[in-house]
Amino acid sequence: MDLVLVPLHKYPEYLQKCCDLINSEWKRSNTARLRSLEASSDKLPTSLILLKGDILLGHVKLSPLPSVPNSCFVESVVIDNSERGKGYGSLLMAKTEDYCRKTMNISVIYLSTKGQEGFYCKLGYIECMPVSLYGEFKGIRQNDFSISKQTIKPVIAKNVPAPPPVPVNNIKVTIKTYMKKDL
Ligand code: ACO
């Protein structure tokens, strides 16, 4: 059976199924998820779905990355739980790269992951510095960090009780690996 990768906004009949697929992996309210998927368009952000006949197998979202020209940020890559380990994830990424190159003139893909580094490494992604998803990166200037001596005023706290210690269990550290691939 044919496997095709198509933009979700051209196949709105898969919206709810796609919502359920993503929510089965990353729980979020149905309304919020639908709203996010409904934002898909020919311009980024774009949600792409992998179909086998009329069966929804996977999803990937391409988001804009204004700080890097001709790039996108790949998110929410997911293959239906019962279909994993059969090569569909690799196919989803290969078709996504084709779509990026041919349809969107994108020449570099970025993503971040926590736990799937091995999967992306097999597909040719390499670890890179974190990228910002927001705004244009203009570089860091010396002045961004310099503080004039006149502007520093000592703040002397009088009779202010020390804050309570933060319980160690409440600290959640999420370390993500950023990866990229030149197309
Ligand atoms: N670590 C190392 N190797 C891996 C991993 C992993 N976590 N996952 C898969 N592989 C390997 C497979 O063994 C296979 O190796 P082979 O070619 O030597 O046989 C190869 O990668 C390709 O595997 P596929 O069968 O194509 O992958 P699959 O269809 O299972 O899809 C996916 C992989 C998309 C990660 C799937 O497991 C999934 O949906 N996981 C849950 C959601 C998730 O974590 N998505 C990624 C989030 S990160 C992001 O969105 C940018």
mmCIF file of C-alpha atoms in Angstrom, residues 2 7 14 18 20-21 27 33 41 50 53 60 71 75 77 79 93 96 103 106 109 112 117-118 134 155 162 172:
data_model
loop_
_atom_site.group_PDB
_atom_site.id
_atom_site.type_symbol
_atom_site.label_atom_id
_atom_site.label_comp_id
_atom_site.label_asym_id
_atom_site.label_seq_id
_atom_site.Cartn_x
_atom_site.Cartn_y
_atom_site.Cartn_z
ATOM 1 C CA ASP A 2 1.176 3.523 -0.818
ATOM 2 C CA PRO A 7 0.017 18.578 4.700
ATOM 3 C CA TYR A 14 -7.643 13.769 9.783
ATOM 4 C CA CYS A 18 -4.041 13.510 14.426
ATOM 5 C CA ASP A 20 -5.569 11.875 19.314
ATOM 6 C CA LEU A 21 -2.269 10.494 17.972
ATOM 7 C CA LYS A 27 -1.181 14.773 26.812
ATOM 8 C CA ARG A 33 -4.156 20.653 20.452
ATOM 9 C CA SER A 41 -0.681 26.188 6.432
ATOM 10 C CA LEU A 50 2.057 10.074 7.087
ATOM 11 C CA GLY A 53 -3.896 4.230 2.413
ATOM 12 C CA VAL A 60 5.532 15.908 12.246
ATOM 13 C CA SER A 71 15.546 26.657 8.229
ATOM 14 C CA GLU A 75 8.586 19.121 16.531
ATOM 15 C CA VAL A 77 7.450 13.682 15.590
ATOM 16 C CA ILE A 79 4.463 7.288 14.939
ATOM 17 C CA MET A 93 11.709 11.908 8.483
ATOM 18 C CA THR A 96 9.762 15.397 5.694
ATOM 19 C CA THR A 103 8.400 22.499 -1.348
ATOM 20 C CA ILE A 106 14.545 24.783 3.486
ATOM 21 C CA ILE A 109 16.476 21.293 9.911
ATOM 22 C CA SER A 112 15.461 19.080 20.114
ATOM 23 C CA GLU A 117 19.050 11.095 20.081
ATOM 24 C CA GLY A 118 19.980 7.619 18.748
ATOM 25 C CA TYR A 134 11.716 33.294 19.124
ATOM 26 C CA VAL A 155 19.683 47.045 47.916
ATOM 27 C CA ALA A 162 14.951 34.575 54.166
ATOM 28 C CA LYS A 172 12.555 19.370 37.560
#
